GROMACS .gro file of C-alpha atoms in nm:
model
  356
    1MET     CA    1   0.000   0.000   0.000
    2CYS     CA    2   0.133   0.346  -0.091
    3PRO     CA    3   0.236   0.541   0.223
    4CYS     CA    4   0.142   0.869   0.048
    5PRO     CA    5  -0.240   0.927   0.074
    6ARG     CA    6  -0.215   1.269  -0.095
    7LEU     CA    7  -0.065   1.122  -0.413
    8PRO     CA    8  -0.392   1.089  -0.612
    9ARG     CA    9  -0.476   1.455  -0.550
   10LEU     CA   10  -0.128   1.565  -0.658
   11LEU     CA   11  -0.117   1.374  -0.986
   12PRO     CA   12  -0.313   1.619  -1.206
   13ALA     CA   13  -0.110   1.918  -1.090
   14LEU     CA   14   0.222   1.741  -1.131
   15THR     CA   15   0.131   1.611  -1.474
   16LEU     CA   16   0.015   1.955  -1.591
   17ALA     CA   17   0.329   2.127  -1.465
   18ILE     CA   18   0.555   1.879  -1.640
   19LEU     CA   19   0.358   1.889  -1.965
   20VAL     CA   20   0.358   2.269  -1.972
   21ALA     CA   21   0.734   2.272  -1.919
   22GLY     CA   22   0.786   2.013  -2.190
   23CYS     CA   23   0.564   2.181  -2.448
   24SER     CA   24   0.721   2.525  -2.412
   25SER     CA   25   1.092   2.457  -2.420
   26MET     CA   26   1.177   2.263  -2.736
   27PRO     CA   27   1.485   2.416  -2.906
   28GLN     CA   28   1.538   2.498  -3.270
   29THR     CA   29   1.791   2.280  -3.449
   30THR     CA   30   2.082   2.453  -3.619
   31LEU     CA   31   2.167   2.266  -3.936
   32ALA     CA   32   2.440   2.482  -4.090
   33PRO     CA   33   2.773   2.295  -4.068
   34SER     CA   34   3.076   2.446  -3.905
   35THR     CA   35   3.394   2.474  -4.109
   36ALA     CA   36   3.623   2.468  -3.805
   37PRO     CA   37   3.906   2.217  -3.864
   38PRO     CA   38   3.939   1.929  -3.616
   39PRO     CA   39   4.263   1.885  -3.419
   40SER     CA   40   4.540   1.713  -3.611
   41SER     CA   41   4.674   1.370  -3.521
   42LEU     CA   42   4.829   1.360  -3.169
   43SER     CA   43   4.817   1.742  -3.142
   44VAL     CA   44   4.648   1.715  -2.800
   45LEU     CA   45   4.926   1.494  -2.666
   46ARG     CA   46   5.194   1.725  -2.803
   47SER     CA   47   5.033   2.035  -2.655
   48THR     CA   48   4.976   1.885  -2.309
   49SER     CA   49   5.297   1.996  -2.140
   50LEU     CA   50   5.275   1.986  -1.761
   51GLY     CA   51   5.633   1.929  -1.656
   52HIS     CA   52   5.765   1.610  -1.503
   53VAL     CA   53   5.708   1.712  -1.142
   54LEU     CA   54   5.336   1.780  -1.184
   55GLU     CA   55   5.289   1.471  -1.401
   56ASP     CA   56   5.461   1.252  -1.141
   57GLN     CA   57   5.245   1.399  -0.864
   58ILE     CA   58   4.925   1.318  -1.054
   59LEU     CA   59   5.044   0.969  -1.148
   60ALA     CA   60   5.119   0.894  -0.782
   61MET     CA   61   4.764   0.973  -0.667
   62ASP     CA   62   4.520   0.706  -0.551
   63PRO     CA   63   4.193   0.781  -0.738
   64GLU     CA   64   3.985   0.641  -0.451
   65HIS     CA   65   4.145   0.870  -0.193
   66ILE     CA   66   4.180   1.223  -0.327
   67SER     CA   67   4.243   1.491  -0.064
   68ALA     CA   68   4.181   1.864  -0.086
   69ALA     CA   69   4.554   1.912  -0.153
   70ASP     CA   70   4.532   1.658  -0.436
   71VAL     CA   71   4.241   1.851  -0.587
   72ALA     CA   72   4.453   2.168  -0.592
   73THR     CA   73   4.723   1.976  -0.778
   74LEU     CA   74   4.478   1.819  -1.023
   75ALA     CA   75   4.339   2.163  -1.106
   76LYS     CA   76   4.680   2.259  -1.249
   77GLY     CA   77   4.664   1.973  -1.498
   78PRO     CA   78   4.426   1.824  -1.755
   79THR     CA   79   4.062   1.843  -1.645
   80PRO     CA   80   3.758   1.672  -1.805
   81GLN     CA   81   3.448   1.867  -1.896
   82ILE     CA   82   3.152   1.812  -1.664
   83MET     CA   83   2.811   1.840  -1.831
   84LEU     CA   84   2.535   1.919  -1.581
   85LEU     CA   85   2.188   1.816  -1.705
   86ARG     CA   86   1.905   1.999  -1.533
   87GLY     CA   87   1.539   1.920  -1.480
   88GLY     CA   88   1.271   2.054  -1.708
   89ILE     CA   89   1.041   2.274  -1.496
   90TYR     CA   90   1.106   2.648  -1.526
   91GLY     CA   91   1.350   2.784  -1.269
   92VAL     CA   92   1.515   2.452  -1.189
   93HIS     CA   93   1.827   2.568  -1.378
   94LEU     CA   94   1.910   2.760  -1.062
   95VAL     CA   95   1.937   2.431  -0.874
   96MET     CA   96   2.213   2.302  -1.102
   97GLU     CA   97   2.378   2.643  -1.098
   98SER     CA   98   2.403   2.596  -0.722
   99PHE     CA   99   2.565   2.256  -0.771
  100GLY     CA  100   2.807   2.406  -1.025
  101ASP     CA  101   2.905   2.665  -0.765
  102PHE     CA  102   2.955   2.382  -0.514
  103LEU     CA  103   3.196   2.203  -0.749
  104VAL     CA  104   3.393   2.523  -0.806
  105GLY     CA  105   3.400   2.584  -0.432
  106MET     CA  106   3.543   2.236  -0.383
  107GLY     CA  107   3.819   2.313  -0.635
  108TYR     CA  108   3.693   2.213  -0.979
  109PRO     CA  109   3.786   2.462  -1.255
  110GLU     CA  110   3.479   2.667  -1.347
  111ALA     CA  111   3.566   2.675  -1.717
  112LYS     CA  112   3.536   2.297  -1.725
  113ILE     CA  113   3.172   2.311  -1.612
  114ARG     CA  114   3.020   2.606  -1.798
  115ASP     CA  115   2.918   2.585  -2.163
  116PRO     CA  116   3.212   2.744  -2.352
  117ALA     CA  117   2.982   2.937  -2.586
  118THR     CA  118   2.698   3.056  -2.363
  119GLY     CA  119   2.848   3.041  -2.015
  120GLU     CA  120   2.547   2.841  -1.895
  121TRP     CA  121   2.600   2.603  -1.604
  122SER     CA  122   2.376   2.325  -1.733
  123TYR     CA  123   2.201   2.178  -2.036
  124SER     CA  124   1.827   2.150  -2.089
  125PRO     CA  125   1.655   1.810  -2.118
  126TYR     CA  126   1.465   1.962  -2.412
  127ASP     CA  127   1.783   1.989  -2.617
  128TYR     CA  128   1.841   1.708  -2.864
  129SER     CA  129   2.023   1.411  -2.712
  130ASP     CA  130   2.221   1.344  -3.032
  131ARG     CA  131   2.345   1.704  -3.021
  132LEU     CA  132   2.475   1.655  -2.666
  133ALA     CA  133   2.634   1.323  -2.766
  134GLY     CA  134   2.807   1.508  -3.051
  135LEU     CA  135   2.921   1.769  -2.799
  136ILE     CA  136   3.083   1.494  -2.591
  137ALA     CA  137   3.282   1.393  -2.899
  138TRP     CA  138   3.391   1.756  -2.952
  139TYR     CA  139   3.513   1.786  -2.592
  140TYR     CA  140   3.699   1.455  -2.601
  141GLU     CA  141   3.869   1.532  -2.931
  142ARG     CA  142   4.007   1.861  -2.796
  143ASP     CA  143   4.085   1.766  -2.437
  144GLY     CA  144   4.194   1.403  -2.462
  145LEU     CA  145   3.972   1.341  -2.157
  146ARG     CA  146   3.627   1.188  -2.155
  147PRO     CA  147   3.355   1.414  -2.011
  148MET     CA  148   3.132   1.337  -1.712
  149LEU     CA  149   2.752   1.367  -1.691
  150VAL     CA  150   2.554   1.465  -1.380
  151GLY     CA  151   2.176   1.461  -1.426
  152HIS     CA  152   1.893   1.579  -1.202
  153SER     CA  153   1.529   1.478  -1.252
  154GLN     CA  154   1.457   1.493  -1.628
  155GLY     CA  155   1.828   1.562  -1.670
  156GLY     CA  156   1.893   1.221  -1.519
  157LEU     CA  157   1.676   1.060  -1.784
  158TYR     CA  158   1.868   1.257  -2.042
  159ALA     CA  159   2.202   1.134  -1.912
  160VAL     CA  160   2.085   0.778  -1.981
  161LYS     CA  161   1.949   0.879  -2.321
  162ILE     CA  162   2.286   1.033  -2.417
  163LEU     CA  163   2.462   0.711  -2.319
  164LYS     CA  164   2.223   0.523  -2.548
  165GLU     CA  165   2.293   0.771  -2.829
  166LEU     CA  166   2.665   0.697  -2.797
  167ASP     CA  167   2.585   0.326  -2.802
  168GLY     CA  168   2.407   0.361  -3.138
  169GLN     CA  169   2.069   0.255  -2.997
  170ARG     CA  170   1.889   0.563  -3.127
  171SER     CA  171   2.068   0.641  -3.454
  172PRO     CA  172   2.348   0.480  -3.660
  173ARG     CA  173   2.536   0.812  -3.689
  174ILE     CA  174   2.599   1.119  -3.474
  175VAL     CA  175   2.731   1.451  -3.601
  176VAL     CA  176   3.009   1.624  -3.404
  177TRP     CA  177   2.856   1.932  -3.241
  178ASN     CA  178   3.068   2.247  -3.210
  179PRO     CA  179   2.937   2.470  -2.926
  180LEU     CA  180   3.146   2.770  -3.031
  181ALA     CA  181   2.993   2.769  -3.378
  182GLY     CA  182   2.653   2.660  -3.250
  183ALA     CA  183   2.640   2.405  -3.531
  184GLY     CA  184   2.729   2.058  -3.640
  185GLU     CA  185   3.064   2.006  -3.811
  186ASN     CA  186   2.925   1.801  -4.100
  187ARG     CA  187   3.118   1.491  -3.991
  188THR     CA  188   3.040   1.183  -3.786
  189THR     CA  189   3.397   1.092  -3.696
  190ILE     CA  190   3.671   1.243  -3.480
  191THR     CA  191   4.047   1.211  -3.458
  192ASP     CA  192   4.098   1.012  -3.141
  193PRO     CA  193   4.334   1.233  -2.934
  194LEU     CA  194   4.502   0.934  -2.767
  195THR     CA  195   4.568   0.723  -3.077
  196GLY     CA  196   4.569   0.976  -3.361
  197LYS     CA  197   4.333   0.754  -3.559
  198GLU     CA  198   3.996   0.843  -3.705
  199ARG     CA  199   3.698   0.689  -3.529
  200PRO     CA  200   3.318   0.733  -3.531
  201VAL     CA  201   3.133   0.925  -3.263
  202ILE     CA  202   2.918   0.614  -3.213
  203GLY     CA  203   3.099   0.396  -2.963
  204LEU     CA  204   3.258   0.677  -2.764
  205SER     CA  205   3.212   0.660  -2.387
  206VAL     CA  206   3.213   0.889  -2.086
  207SER     CA  207   3.404   0.812  -1.768
  208TYR     CA  208   3.124   0.880  -1.519
  209ALA     CA  209   2.752   0.955  -1.524
  210SER     CA  210   2.486   0.983  -1.256
  211ALA     CA  211   2.117   1.052  -1.219
  212ILE     CA  212   1.910   1.161  -0.920
  213GLY     CA  213   1.530   1.151  -0.921
  214ALA     CA  214   1.506   1.025  -1.279
  215GLY     CA  215   1.175   0.874  -1.386
  216GLY     CA  216   0.817   0.910  -1.270
  217TRP     CA  217   0.603   1.184  -1.423
  218SER     CA  218   0.877   1.294  -1.662
  219LEU     CA  219   0.805   0.982  -1.865
  220VAL     CA  220   0.475   1.127  -1.990
  221LEU     CA  221   0.670   1.381  -2.197
  222PRO     CA  222   0.726   1.312  -2.569
  223ASN     CA  223   1.099   1.381  -2.535
  224GLN     CA  224   1.127   1.116  -2.263
  225TRP     CA  225   0.903   0.834  -2.387
  226GLU     CA  226   1.072   0.500  -2.340
  227SER     CA  227   0.978   0.143  -2.262
  228LEU     CA  228   0.981   0.071  -1.889
  229SER     CA  229   1.169  -0.250  -1.966
  230THR     CA  230   1.470  -0.052  -2.097
  231LEU     CA  231   1.445   0.270  -1.898
  232ARG     CA  232   1.716   0.180  -1.648
  233LYS     CA  233   1.936  -0.045  -1.860
  234ILE     CA  234   2.273   0.127  -1.888
  235PRO     CA  235   2.481   0.059  -2.202
  236ASP     CA  236   2.859   0.008  -2.211
  237THR     CA  237   2.928   0.372  -2.301
  238VAL     CA  238   3.019   0.470  -1.946
  239ASP     CA  239   3.274   0.334  -1.700
  240GLU     CA  240   3.075   0.409  -1.384
  241PHE     CA  241   2.708   0.499  -1.343
  242THR     CA  242   2.535   0.588  -1.018
  243GLY     CA  243   2.158   0.611  -0.979
  244TYR     CA  244   2.029   0.798  -0.674
  245PHE     CA  245   1.684   0.721  -0.533
  246ILE     CA  246   1.509   0.932  -0.270
  247GLU     CA  247   1.317   0.686  -0.056
  248VAL     CA  248   0.987   0.873  -0.092
  249ASP     CA  249   0.986   1.084  -0.409
  250LEU     CA  250   0.639   1.166  -0.544
  251ILE     CA  251   0.779   1.322  -0.863
  252ALA     CA  252   1.012   1.037  -0.957
  253LEU     CA  253   0.756   0.791  -0.813
  254THR     CA  254   1.005   0.613  -0.594
  255PHE     CA  255   0.836   0.486  -0.280
  256PRO     CA  256   0.797   0.151  -0.102
  257GLY     CA  257   0.571  -0.091  -0.286
  258ASN     CA  258   0.594   0.068  -0.632
  259PRO     CA  259   0.646  -0.230  -0.870
  260LEU     CA  260   0.770  -0.001  -1.149
  261ASP     CA  261   1.051   0.145  -0.940
  262SER     CA  262   1.330  -0.066  -1.092
  263ARG     CA  263   1.702  -0.033  -1.031
  264TYR     CA  264   1.971   0.051  -1.284
  265GLU     CA  265   2.149  -0.246  -1.438
  266GLY     CA  266   2.392  -0.323  -1.718
  267SER     CA  267   2.673  -0.548  -1.831
  268PRO     CA  268   2.972  -0.638  -1.613
  269LYS     CA  269   3.175  -0.383  -1.813
  270VAL     CA  270   3.001  -0.097  -1.629
  271ASN     CA  271   3.033  -0.029  -1.258
  272ILE     CA  272   2.670   0.043  -1.169
  273ARG     CA  273   2.575   0.168  -0.825
  274ASN     CA  274   2.223   0.222  -0.691
  275VAL     CA  275   2.224   0.454  -0.390
  276ASP     CA  276   1.927   0.526  -0.162
  277LEU     CA  277   1.892   0.871  -0.008
  278PRO     CA  278   1.674   0.946   0.297
  279ALA     CA  279   1.306   1.028   0.251
  280SER     CA  280   1.383   1.370   0.402
  281TYR     CA  281   1.557   1.469   0.077
  282ASN     CA  282   1.351   1.687  -0.159
  283HIS     CA  283   1.332   1.595  -0.528
  284VAL     CA  284   1.362   1.954  -0.647
  285THR     CA  285   1.609   2.101  -0.398
  286ALA     CA  286   1.851   1.814  -0.329
  287PRO     CA  287   2.123   1.964  -0.556
  288LEU     CA  288   2.112   2.304  -0.379
  289THR     CA  289   2.462   2.258  -0.245
  290ARG     CA  290   2.642   2.592  -0.288
  291GLU     CA  291   2.667   2.658   0.086
  292LEU     CA  292   2.830   2.323   0.160
  293ALA     CA  293   3.160   2.426   0.003
  294GLY     CA  294   3.182   2.742   0.215
  295ASP     CA  295   3.183   2.573   0.555
  296PRO     CA  296   3.528   2.435   0.651
  297LYS     CA  297   3.382   2.160   0.871
  298VAL     CA  298   3.141   2.048   0.599
  299ARG     CA  299   3.414   2.064   0.331
  300GLU     CA  300   3.638   1.843   0.543
  301TRP     CA  301   3.357   1.589   0.589
  302ILE     CA  302   3.285   1.584   0.215
  303ASN     CA  303   3.649   1.545   0.115
  304ALA     CA  304   3.689   1.254   0.359
  305PHE     CA  305   3.368   1.081   0.244
  306MET     CA  306   3.398   0.722   0.120
  307PRO     CA  307   3.099   0.551  -0.048
  308GLY     CA  308   2.966   0.261   0.157
  309ALA     CA  309   3.146   0.363   0.475
  310LYS     CA  310   2.821   0.463   0.655
  311GLU     CA  311   2.943   0.811   0.748
  312ASP     CA  312   2.715   0.993   0.993
  313PRO     CA  313   2.624   1.347   0.879
  314THR     CA  314   2.404   1.427   1.180
  315THR     CA  315   2.687   1.615   1.351
  316LEU     CA  316   2.688   1.869   1.067
  317PRO     CA  317   2.470   2.185   1.045
  318ASP     CA  318   2.100   2.138   0.977
  319TYR     CA  319   2.118   2.309   0.636
  320ALA     CA  320   2.344   2.030   0.510
  321GLN     CA  321   2.119   1.740   0.606
  322GLY     CA  322   1.906   1.731   0.291
  323HIS     CA  323   2.197   1.754   0.045
  324ILE     CA  324   2.528   1.632   0.178
  325LEU     CA  325   2.509   1.256   0.119
  326TRP     CA  326   2.433   1.310  -0.250
  327ALA     CA  327   2.687   1.592  -0.290
  328ALA     CA  328   2.965   1.400  -0.115
  329ASP     CA  329   2.901   1.081  -0.313
  330VAL     CA  330   2.900   1.264  -0.649
  331TRP     CA  331   3.210   1.463  -0.554
  332HIS     CA  332   3.396   1.144  -0.463
  333SER     CA  333   3.318   0.997  -0.807
  334ILE     CA  334   3.415   1.318  -0.986
  335LYS     CA  335   3.751   1.331  -0.806
  336LYS     CA  336   3.810   0.965  -0.887
  337HIS     CA  337   3.743   0.992  -1.258
  338TRP     CA  338   3.916   1.328  -1.288
  339THR     CA  339   4.229   1.157  -1.157
  340LEU     CA  340   4.192   0.847  -1.375
  341GLU     CA  341   4.141   1.050  -1.694
  342ALA     CA  342   4.439   1.274  -1.619
  343GLN     CA  343   4.657   0.971  -1.548
  344ILE     CA  344   4.554   0.800  -1.873
  345LEU     CA  345   4.636   1.114  -2.072
  346ILE     CA  346   4.976   1.159  -1.906
  347ARG     CA  347   5.076   0.794  -1.951
  348THR     CA  348   4.961   0.791  -2.313
  349ARG     CA  349   5.151   1.111  -2.386
  350ARG     CA  350   5.471   0.975  -2.238
  351ILE     CA  351   5.449   0.654  -2.442
  352ALA     CA  352   5.345   0.821  -2.770
  353LEU     CA  353   5.613   1.089  -2.754
  354GLY     CA  354   5.884   0.866  -2.608
  355ARG     CA  355   5.914   1.070  -2.289
  356PRO     CA  356   5.929   0.835  -1.990
   0.00000   0.00000   0.00000
């Protein structure tokens, strides 16, 4: 039996709000191709000059245990782009802006979060998923580091949809999307920055992706229609995926006894984690995390956080209680994959250029 007796009375209002948001925000597609030339073979490796000392410091790091001092060192080196994917109801972009500020406050370079053309903190779930998949290819080709995806609400659904685009489940070809030109580059291949060889956008992967509050009433929208049997099946186009579930979430429809509330799953090639958050967390406001980075005691707790270690946040200020478990878990994964991607790039560069 559903523990939420007010749910039937809330359904019409929730459905209307989501439909109105979905029907008013569809973007226009820009079809004119960009003429910007792609990077030449191995140019990214040749241009990534950090100095031996900094490279050795990064290579010596343990990705599972990254301290605040390590973050300061990482910020001097190669940094992957983080793509924040926001929910669809008007005004919720401010929630992901808050999370972007949190990441910057914890030490992540701001330029590696904001859209390089518009300066926006996050991407709309009403953008086209193949366009965002093409944007991932553009970032990877220029940085030599695979981007990360963090999705909230409808943005969480879109994170999964982008992974399926990269897997070729939605289309056999994806055009590289250039954000500076605001257009596709009239090509469906990139020069792989680590090998120097041409390869299709289809088949590319991201290092890390996550989704909080994804599902529920968002599925009534045309841009989110999908079979319930495949909704939470994660393809092999990501190394690690974490799905966050608020124990009682009337928007995502996660609550005890809901037979449709399935968990994320995938092949053994993907590290998939399903994480439950307390019922006290709010679907809309959980990512409001800006203040967490400004409190030294809270920052220390977050930087020391280890997934699965059952840390107790009740000793922290009240304002942190509805956000910190999610923020700390995501931050741990971001630090981990930031380190791994930087290490891969440095090792590949040393081998390719004969510089041990």
